[in-house]
Coordinates of C-alpha atoms in Angstrom, one line a residue:
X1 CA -9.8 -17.0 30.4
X2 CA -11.8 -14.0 30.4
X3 CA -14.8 -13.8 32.8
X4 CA -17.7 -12.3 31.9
X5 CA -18.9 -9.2 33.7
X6 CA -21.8 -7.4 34.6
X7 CA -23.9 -11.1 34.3
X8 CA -24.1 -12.2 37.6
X9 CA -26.5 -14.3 38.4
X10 CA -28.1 -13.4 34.6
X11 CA -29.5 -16.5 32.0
X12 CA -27.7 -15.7 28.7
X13 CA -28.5 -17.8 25.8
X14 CA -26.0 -18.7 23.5
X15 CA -26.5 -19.9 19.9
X16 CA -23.6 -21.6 18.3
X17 CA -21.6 -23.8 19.9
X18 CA -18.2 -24.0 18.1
X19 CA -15.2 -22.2 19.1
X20 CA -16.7 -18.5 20.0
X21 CA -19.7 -20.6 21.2
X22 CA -18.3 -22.5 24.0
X23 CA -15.6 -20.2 25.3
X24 CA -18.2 -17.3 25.7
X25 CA -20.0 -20.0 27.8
X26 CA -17.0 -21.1 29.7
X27 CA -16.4 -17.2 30.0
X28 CA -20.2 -16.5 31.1
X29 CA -20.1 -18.6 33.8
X30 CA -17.0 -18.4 35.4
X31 CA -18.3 -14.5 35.4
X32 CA -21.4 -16.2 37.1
X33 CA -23.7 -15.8 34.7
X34 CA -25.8 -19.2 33.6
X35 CA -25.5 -20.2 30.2
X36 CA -28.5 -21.5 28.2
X37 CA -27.2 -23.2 24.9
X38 CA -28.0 -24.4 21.7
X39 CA -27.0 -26.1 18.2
X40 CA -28.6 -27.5 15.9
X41 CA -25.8 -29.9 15.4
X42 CA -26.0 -32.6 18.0
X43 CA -22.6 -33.3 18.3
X44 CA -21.9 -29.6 19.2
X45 CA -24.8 -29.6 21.9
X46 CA -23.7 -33.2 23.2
X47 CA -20.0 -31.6 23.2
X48 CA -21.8 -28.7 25.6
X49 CA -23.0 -31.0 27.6
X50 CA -20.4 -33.0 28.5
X51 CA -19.3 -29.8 29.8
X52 CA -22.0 -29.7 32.1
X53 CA -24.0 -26.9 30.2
X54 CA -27.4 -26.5 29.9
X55 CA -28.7 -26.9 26.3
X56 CA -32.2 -25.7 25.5
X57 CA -34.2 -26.1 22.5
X58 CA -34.0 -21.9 21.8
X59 CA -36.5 -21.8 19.0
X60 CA -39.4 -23.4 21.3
X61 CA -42.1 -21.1 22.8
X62 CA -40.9 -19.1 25.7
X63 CA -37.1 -19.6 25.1
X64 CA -36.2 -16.1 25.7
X65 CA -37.8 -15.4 29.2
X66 CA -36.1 -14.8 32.0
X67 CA -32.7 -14.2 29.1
X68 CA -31.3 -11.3 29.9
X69 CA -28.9 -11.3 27.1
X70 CA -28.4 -13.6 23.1
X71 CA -24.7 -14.0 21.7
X72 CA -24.5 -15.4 18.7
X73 CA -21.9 -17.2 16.9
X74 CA -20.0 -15.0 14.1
X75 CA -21.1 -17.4 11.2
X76 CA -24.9 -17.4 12.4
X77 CA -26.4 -14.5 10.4
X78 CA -28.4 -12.1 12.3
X79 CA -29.8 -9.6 10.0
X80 CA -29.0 -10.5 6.1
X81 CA -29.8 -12.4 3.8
X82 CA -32.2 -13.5 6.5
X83 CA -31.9 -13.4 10.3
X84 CA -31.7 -16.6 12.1
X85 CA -35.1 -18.1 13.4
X86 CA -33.8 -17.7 17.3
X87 CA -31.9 -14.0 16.5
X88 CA -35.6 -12.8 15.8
X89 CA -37.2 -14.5 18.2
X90 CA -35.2 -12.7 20.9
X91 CA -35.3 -9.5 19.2
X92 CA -39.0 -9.9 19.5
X93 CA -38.9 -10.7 23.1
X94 CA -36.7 -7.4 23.6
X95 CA -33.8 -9.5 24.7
X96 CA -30.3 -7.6 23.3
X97 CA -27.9 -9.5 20.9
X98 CA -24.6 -9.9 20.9
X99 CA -21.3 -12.1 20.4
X100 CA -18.1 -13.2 21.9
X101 CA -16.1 -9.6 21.0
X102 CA -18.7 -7.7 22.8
X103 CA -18.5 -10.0 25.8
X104 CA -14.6 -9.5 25.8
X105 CA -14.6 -5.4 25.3
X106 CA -17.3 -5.3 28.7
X107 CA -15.0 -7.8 30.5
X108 CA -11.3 -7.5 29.8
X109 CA -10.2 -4.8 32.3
X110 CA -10.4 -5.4 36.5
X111 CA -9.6 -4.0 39.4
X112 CA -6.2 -5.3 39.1
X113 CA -5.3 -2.5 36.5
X114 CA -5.3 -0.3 39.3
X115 CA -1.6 -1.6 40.2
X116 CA -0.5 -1.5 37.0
X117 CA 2.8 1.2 36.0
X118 CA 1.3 1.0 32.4
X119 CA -2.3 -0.1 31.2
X120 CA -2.9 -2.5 29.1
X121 CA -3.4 -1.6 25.5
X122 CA -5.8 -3.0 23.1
X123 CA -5.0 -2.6 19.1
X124 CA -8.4 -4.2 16.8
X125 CA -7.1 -4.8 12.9
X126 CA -10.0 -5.0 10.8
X127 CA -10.5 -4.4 6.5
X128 CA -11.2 -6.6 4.2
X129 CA -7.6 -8.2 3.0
X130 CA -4.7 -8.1 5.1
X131 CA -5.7 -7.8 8.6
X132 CA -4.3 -11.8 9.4
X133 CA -0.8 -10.5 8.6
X134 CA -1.3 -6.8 10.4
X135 CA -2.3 -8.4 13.3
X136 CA 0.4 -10.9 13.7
X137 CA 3.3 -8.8 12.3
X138 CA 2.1 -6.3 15.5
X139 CA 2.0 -9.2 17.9
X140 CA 5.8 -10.1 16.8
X141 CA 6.9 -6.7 17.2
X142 CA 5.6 -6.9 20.6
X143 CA 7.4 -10.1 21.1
X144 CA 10.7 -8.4 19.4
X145 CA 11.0 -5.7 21.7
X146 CA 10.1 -7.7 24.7
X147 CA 6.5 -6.8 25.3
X148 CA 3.9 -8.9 27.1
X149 CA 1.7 -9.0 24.2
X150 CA -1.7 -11.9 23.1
X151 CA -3.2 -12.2 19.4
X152 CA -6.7 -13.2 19.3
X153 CA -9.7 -13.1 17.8
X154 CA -9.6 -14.5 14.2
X155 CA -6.2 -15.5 14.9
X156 CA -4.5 -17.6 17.9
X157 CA -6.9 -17.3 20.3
X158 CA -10.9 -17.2 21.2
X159 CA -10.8 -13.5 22.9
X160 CA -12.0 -14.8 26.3
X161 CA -9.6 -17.7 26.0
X162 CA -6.8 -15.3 26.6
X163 CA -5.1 -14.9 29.7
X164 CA -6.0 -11.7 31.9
X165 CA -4.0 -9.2 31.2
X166 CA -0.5 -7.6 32.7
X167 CA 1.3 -4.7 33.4
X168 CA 1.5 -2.9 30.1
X169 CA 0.6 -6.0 27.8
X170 CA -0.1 -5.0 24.4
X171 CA -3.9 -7.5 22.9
X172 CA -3.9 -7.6 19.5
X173 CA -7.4 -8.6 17.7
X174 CA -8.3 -9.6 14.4
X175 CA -11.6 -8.2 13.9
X176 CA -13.8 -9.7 11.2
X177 CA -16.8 -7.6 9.5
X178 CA -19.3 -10.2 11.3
X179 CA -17.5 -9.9 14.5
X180 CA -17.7 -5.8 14.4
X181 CA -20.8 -5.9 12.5
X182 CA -22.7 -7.1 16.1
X183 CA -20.4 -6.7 19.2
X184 CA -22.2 -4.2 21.9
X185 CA -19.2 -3.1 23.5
X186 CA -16.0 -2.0 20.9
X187 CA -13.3 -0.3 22.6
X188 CA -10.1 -0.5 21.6
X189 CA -7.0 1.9 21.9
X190 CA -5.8 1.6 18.7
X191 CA -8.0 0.6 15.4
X192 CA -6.6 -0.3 12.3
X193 CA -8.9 0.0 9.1
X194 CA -6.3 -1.7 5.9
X195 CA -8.1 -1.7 2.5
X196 CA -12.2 -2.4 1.4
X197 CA -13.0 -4.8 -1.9
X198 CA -16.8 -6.4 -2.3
X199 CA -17.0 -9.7 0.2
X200 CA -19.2 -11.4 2.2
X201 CA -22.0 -8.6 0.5
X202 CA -25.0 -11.1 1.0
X203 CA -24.4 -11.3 4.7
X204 CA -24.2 -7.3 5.1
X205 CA -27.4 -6.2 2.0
X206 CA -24.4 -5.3 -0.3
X207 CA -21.2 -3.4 -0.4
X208 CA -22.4 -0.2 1.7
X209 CA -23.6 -2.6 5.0
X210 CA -20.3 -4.1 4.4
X211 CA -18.6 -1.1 4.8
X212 CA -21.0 -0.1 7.8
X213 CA -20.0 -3.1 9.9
X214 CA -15.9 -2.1 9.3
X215 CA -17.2 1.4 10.4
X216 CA -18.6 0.6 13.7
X217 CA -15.1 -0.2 14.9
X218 CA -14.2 3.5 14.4
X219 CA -17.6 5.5 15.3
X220 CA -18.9 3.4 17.8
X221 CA -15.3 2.5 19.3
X222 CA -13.6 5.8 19.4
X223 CA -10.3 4.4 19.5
X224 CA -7.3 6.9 20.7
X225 CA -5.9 6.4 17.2
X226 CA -7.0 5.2 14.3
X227 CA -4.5 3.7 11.2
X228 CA -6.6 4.0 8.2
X229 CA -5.6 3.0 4.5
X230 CA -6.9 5.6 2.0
X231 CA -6.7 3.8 -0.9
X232 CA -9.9 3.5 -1.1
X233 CA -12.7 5.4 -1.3
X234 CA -14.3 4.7 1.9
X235 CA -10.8 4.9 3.7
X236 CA -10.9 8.3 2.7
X237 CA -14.5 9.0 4.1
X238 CA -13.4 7.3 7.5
X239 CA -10.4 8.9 7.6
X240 CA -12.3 12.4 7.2
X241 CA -15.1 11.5 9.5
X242 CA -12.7 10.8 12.7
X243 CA -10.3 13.8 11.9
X244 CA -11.0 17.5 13.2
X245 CA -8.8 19.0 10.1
X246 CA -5.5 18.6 8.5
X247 CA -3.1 18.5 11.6
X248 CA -5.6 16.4 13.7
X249 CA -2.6 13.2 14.5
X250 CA -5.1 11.1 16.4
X251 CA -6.0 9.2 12.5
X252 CA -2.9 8.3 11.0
X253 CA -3.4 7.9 7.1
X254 CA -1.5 4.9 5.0
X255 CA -1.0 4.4 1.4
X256 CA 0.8 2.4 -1.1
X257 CA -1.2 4.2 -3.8
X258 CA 0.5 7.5 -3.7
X259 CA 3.2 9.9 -1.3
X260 CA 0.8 11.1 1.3
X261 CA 1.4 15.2 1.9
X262 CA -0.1 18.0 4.6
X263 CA 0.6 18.1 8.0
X264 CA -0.7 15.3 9.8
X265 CA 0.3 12.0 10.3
X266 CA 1.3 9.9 7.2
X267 CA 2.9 6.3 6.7
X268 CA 3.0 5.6 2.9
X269 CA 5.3 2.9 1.2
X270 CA 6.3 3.8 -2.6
X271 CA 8.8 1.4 -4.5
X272 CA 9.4 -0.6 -1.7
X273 CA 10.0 2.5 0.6
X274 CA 8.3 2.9 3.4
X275 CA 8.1 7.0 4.6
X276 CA 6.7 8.0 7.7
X277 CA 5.6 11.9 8.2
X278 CA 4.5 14.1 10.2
X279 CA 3.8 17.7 10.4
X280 CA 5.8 17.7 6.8
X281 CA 8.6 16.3 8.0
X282 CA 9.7 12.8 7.5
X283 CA 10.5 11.4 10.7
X284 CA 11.6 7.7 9.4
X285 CA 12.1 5.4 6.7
X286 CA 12.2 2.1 6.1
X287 CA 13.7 -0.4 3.1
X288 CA 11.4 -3.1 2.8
X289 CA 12.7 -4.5 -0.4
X290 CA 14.8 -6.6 1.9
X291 CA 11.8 -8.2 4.1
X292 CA 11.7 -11.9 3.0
X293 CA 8.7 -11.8 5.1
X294 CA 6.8 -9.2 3.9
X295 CA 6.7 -10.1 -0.1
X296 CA 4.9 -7.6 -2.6
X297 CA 2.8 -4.2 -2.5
X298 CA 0.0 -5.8 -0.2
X299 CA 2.2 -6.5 2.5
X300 CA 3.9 -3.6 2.2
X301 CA 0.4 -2.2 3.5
X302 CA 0.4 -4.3 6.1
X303 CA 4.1 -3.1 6.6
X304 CA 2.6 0.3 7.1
X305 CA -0.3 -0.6 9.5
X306 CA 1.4 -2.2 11.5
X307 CA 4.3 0.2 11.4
X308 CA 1.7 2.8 12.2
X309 CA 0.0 1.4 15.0
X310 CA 3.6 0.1 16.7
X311 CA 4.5 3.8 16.5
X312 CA 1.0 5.4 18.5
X313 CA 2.6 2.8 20.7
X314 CA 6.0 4.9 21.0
X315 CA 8.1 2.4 19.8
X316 CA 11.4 3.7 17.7
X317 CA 11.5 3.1 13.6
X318 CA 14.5 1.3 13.8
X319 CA 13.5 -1.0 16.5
X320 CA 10.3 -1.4 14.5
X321 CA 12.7 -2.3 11.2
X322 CA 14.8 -4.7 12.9
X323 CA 11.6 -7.0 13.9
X324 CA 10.4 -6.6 10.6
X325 CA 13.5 -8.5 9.4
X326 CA 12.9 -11.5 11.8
X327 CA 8.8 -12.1 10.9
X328 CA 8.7 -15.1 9.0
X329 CA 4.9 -14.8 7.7
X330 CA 1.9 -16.6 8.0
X331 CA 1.1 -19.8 6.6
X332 CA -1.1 -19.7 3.4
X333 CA -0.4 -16.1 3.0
X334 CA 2.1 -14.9 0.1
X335 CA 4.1 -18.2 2.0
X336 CA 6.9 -19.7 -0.2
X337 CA 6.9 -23.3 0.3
X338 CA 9.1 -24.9 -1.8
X339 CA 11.8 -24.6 -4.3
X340 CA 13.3 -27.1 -6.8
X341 CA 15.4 -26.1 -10.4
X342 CA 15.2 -22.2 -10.1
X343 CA 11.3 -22.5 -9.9
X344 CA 9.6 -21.1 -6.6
X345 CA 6.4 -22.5 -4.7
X346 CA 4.2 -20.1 -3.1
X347 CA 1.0 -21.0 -1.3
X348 CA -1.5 -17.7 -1.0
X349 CA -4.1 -20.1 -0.2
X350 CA -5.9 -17.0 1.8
X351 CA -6.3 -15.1 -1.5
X352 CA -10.1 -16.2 -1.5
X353 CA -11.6 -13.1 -2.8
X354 CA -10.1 -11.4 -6.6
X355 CA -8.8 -8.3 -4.8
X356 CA -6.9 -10.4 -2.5
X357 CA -5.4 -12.4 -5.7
X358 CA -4.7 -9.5 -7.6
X359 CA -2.5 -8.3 -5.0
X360 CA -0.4 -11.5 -4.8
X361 CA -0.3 -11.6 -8.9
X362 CA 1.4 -8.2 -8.4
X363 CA 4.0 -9.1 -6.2
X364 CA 5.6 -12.2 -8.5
X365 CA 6.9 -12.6 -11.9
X366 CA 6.9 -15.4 -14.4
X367 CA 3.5 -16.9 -12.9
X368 CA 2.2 -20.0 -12.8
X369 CA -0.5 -19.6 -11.3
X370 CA -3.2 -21.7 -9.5
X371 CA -6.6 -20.5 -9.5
X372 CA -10.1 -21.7 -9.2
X373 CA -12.7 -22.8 -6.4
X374 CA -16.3 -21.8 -5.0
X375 CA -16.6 -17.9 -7.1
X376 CA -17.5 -15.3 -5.2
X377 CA -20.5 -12.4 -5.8
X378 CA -19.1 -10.0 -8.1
X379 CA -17.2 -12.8 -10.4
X380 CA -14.1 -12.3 -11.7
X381 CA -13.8 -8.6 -13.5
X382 CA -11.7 -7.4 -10.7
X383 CA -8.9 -9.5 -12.2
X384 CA -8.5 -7.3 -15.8
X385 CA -5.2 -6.0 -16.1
X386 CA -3.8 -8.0 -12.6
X387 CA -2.9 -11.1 -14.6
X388 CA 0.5 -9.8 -16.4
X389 CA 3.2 -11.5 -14.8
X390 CA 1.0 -14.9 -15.6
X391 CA 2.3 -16.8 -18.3
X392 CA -0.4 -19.5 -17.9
X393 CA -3.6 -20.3 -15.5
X394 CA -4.0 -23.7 -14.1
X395 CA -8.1 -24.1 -12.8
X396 CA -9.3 -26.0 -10.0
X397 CA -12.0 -26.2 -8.8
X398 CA -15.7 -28.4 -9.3
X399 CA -16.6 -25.2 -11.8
X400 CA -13.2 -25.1 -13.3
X401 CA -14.0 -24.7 -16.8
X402 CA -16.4 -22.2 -16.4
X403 CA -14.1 -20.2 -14.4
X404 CA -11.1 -21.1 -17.0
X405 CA -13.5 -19.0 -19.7
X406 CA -13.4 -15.7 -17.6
X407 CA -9.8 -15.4 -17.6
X408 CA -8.0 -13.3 -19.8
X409 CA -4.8 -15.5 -19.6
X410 CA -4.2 -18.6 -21.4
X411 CA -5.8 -21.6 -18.9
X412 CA -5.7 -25.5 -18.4
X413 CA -8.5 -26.9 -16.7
X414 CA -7.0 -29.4 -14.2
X415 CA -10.3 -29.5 -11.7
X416 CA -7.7 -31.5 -8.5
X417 CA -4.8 -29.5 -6.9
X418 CA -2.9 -32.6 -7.9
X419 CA -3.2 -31.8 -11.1
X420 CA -2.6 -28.4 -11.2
X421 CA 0.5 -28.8 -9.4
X422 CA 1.9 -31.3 -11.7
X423 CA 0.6 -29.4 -14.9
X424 CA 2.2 -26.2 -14.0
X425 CA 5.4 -27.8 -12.6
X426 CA 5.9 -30.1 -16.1
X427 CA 5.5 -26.2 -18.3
X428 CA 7.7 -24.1 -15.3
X429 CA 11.4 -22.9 -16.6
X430 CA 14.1 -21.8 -14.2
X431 CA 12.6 -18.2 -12.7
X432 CA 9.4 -19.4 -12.5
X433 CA 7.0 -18.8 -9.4
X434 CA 4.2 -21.4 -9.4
X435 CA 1.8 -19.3 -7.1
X436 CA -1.8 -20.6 -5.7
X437 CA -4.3 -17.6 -5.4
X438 CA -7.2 -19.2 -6.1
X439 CA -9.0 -15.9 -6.4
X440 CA -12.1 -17.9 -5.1
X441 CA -13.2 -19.9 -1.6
X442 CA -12.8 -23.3 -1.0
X443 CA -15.6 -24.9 0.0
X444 CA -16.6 -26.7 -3.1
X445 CA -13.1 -29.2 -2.6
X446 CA -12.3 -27.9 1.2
X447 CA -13.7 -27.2 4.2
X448 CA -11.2 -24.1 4.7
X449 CA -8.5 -22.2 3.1
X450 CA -5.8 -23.7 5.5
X451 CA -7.3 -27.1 4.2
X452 CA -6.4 -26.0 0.4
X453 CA -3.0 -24.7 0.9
X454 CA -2.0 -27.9 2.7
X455 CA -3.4 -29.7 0.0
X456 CA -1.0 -27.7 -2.3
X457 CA 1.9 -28.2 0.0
X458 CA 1.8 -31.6 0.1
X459 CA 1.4 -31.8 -4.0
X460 CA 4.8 -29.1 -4.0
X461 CA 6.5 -31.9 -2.0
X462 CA 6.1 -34.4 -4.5
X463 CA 9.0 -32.3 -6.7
X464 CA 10.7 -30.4 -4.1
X465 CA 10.9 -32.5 -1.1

């Protein structure tokens, strides 16, 4: 655990009480602040206070006096579409909000560091799709090469959950845009920006405040490096707006758009080539054509960040390749799972926005491809001209036929992942890849992503055990 500093003796309120809720309150009080709690769910406030934490109705009159701080939950919105009844009534009582991530960046280095050879190092991975691999494909390096190194934040662990740090430990965060959007404190060493496409829009007033709460990682944070992916348009404006000029190496541009020229710091992969330069000069390469773990052009982004960020670090390219070679993925994530007469399973459960499946459509041939689930904002025109390698659609999903009707591929309304599995796996021919990318969220069958890609594993093992 992280303990909370700077809250001595303070009352800090705390809305939400799952996950991030209760280990900033664990965290606030071992710092020796006093926690003042609340959920509207009873079972989360009972669960509170078995703990032996104070839960107090914060939407009553006078709930913010006496609060010297609010931290809010990341899935409690605080500004759009609408702010949360108790958000505005501490902003109205001046009190300052803020969340878990905030608590972490005020709180993670002691006096301790004072005896350390090497500081500990922070690297934050944010963007919109690929940031869950990045991040853990860093933390194995670390691993690889025998680094003390933690992964937090959206992944593994809570961010005051993890232990305190040690001599030249290497935290690596997974950042979401509601977690940047509101933290006080962001100050990482490294920052990692991968790619932009439209999501969660009505929680940030549209594409621009979505972009803005990415951005506050970089401005706000002033990292020692930044990694930023220029394939985009905004990547390209935060790229410019951290650089002093063309040989500024403290932002280290990636792309897997185009071969990155000039003389700063590049890492581009092209073909399945990754090239790293700098000052002109290439100064490593790597074939990830090879990478059973890293499948496809998206993670051969993720290759790059990562690569990029392990190198600011001062690691070697070759030790950097070799722990490439030993990552075995994430679950749900470009994940093969299965594999029966020549025809291939792969669960890309976490494709839950049309960008995301687009990428994992490019990386595959001969597709069978499971799609469908709660659309997002923006529907499904992203997908035109992604869907080549799919030789037929198979819809779940409670809207399935109306999804099935925007698709520009031949489609079979099956509504149940059991369905769609044994659908696609009665049509499949040797040199198949039956791929779920639903394109979509889950939460009109699941309550997560993880919860639909099980659902799909367990339908693969029915015909290849």
């Amino acid at each position: 655990m992280i303990p909370v500093q700077g809250l001595n003796g303070a009352v800090v309120a705390v809305l939400g009480l799952g996950r991030s809720g209760l280990s900033a309150s664990r965290a606030l009080a071992a710092g020796g602040a006093v926690p003042r709690c609340w959920d509207d769910n009873p079972e989360a406030r009972e669960k509170a206070a078995t703990e032996g934490f104070d839960c107090v109705d914060l939407k009553r009159d006078g709930a913010f006096e006496g609060v010297a701080r609010l931290i809010v939950s990341p899935g409690i919105p605080h500004l759009y579409p609408a702010p949360n009844p108790v958000v505005s009534a501490a902003l109205a009582a001046g009190v300052p909000v803020d969340n878990d991530i905030g608590l972490f960046f005020q709180s993670f280095a002691d006096d301790s560091w004072d005896e350390f050879d090497t500081a500990p190092r922070v690297i934050a991975v944010t963007g919109s799709n690929g940031k869950s691999t990045t991040s853990a494909l860093i933390h194995h390096i670390m691993e690889h090469v025998g680094r003390p190194s933690q992964l937090a934040g959206n992944i593994g662990r809570g961010v005051l959950d993890i232990d305190p740090a040690v001599d030249g430990e290497v935290v690596v965060l997974e950042l979401s845009s509601y977690q940047t959007e509101l933290a006080r404190a962001l100050t990482p060493d490294i920052a990692v920006f991968t790619n932009l496409s439209p999501d969660h829009l009505d929680r940030h007033g549209g594409k621009g405040g979505y972009f803005a709460a990415k951005r506050r990682l970089f401005a706000e944070g002033g990292p020692d490096r930044a990694v930023i992916g220029v394939d985009e348009a905004e990547g390209r404006f935060l790229a410019g707006q951290l650089s002093e000029g063309a040989v500024d190496d403290r932002v280290i541009r990636i792309s897997v758009a185009e071969k990155l020229t000039g003389p700063g710091w590049q890492v581009f992969a092209r073909k399945g080539f990754l090239s790293e330069y700098r000052k002109g000069k290439q100064v490593g390469s790597i074939d990830l054509r090879g990478v059973a773990g890293l499948p496809g052009a998206h993670n051969h982004q993720n290759a790059c960040a990562a690569y990029a960020a392990c190198r600011a670090l001062g690691l070697a390219p070759k030790v950097i390749e070799a722990a490439f070679h030993t990552f075995g993925g994430l679950p749900h994530r470009s994940q093969t799972v299965g594999e029966a007469g020549g025809v291939r399973f792969v669960n890309d459960s976490k494709a839950t926005n049309v960008d995301s499946a687009a990428k994992a459509l490019a990386a595959f041939s001969n597709i069978r491809w499971i799609c469908g689930g709660l659309e997002k904002e923006g529907g499904l025109g992203g997908l035109s001209g992604a869907t080549a390698a799919v030789r037929k659609a198979y819809v779940i999903g409670r809207e399935a036929a109306q999804f099935a009707m925007q698709l520009d591929v031949e489609a079979e309304v099956c509504t149940t992942m059991a369905a769609a599995v044994a659908r696609a796996w009665e049509d499949a021919e040797e040199g198949d890849v039956i791929l779920l990318a639903p394109a979509a969220a889950s939460f009109d069958q699941y309550d997560s992503f993880e919860r639909r890609g099980e659902d799909f594993v367990a339908q693969v093992k029915k015909f290849a055990p």
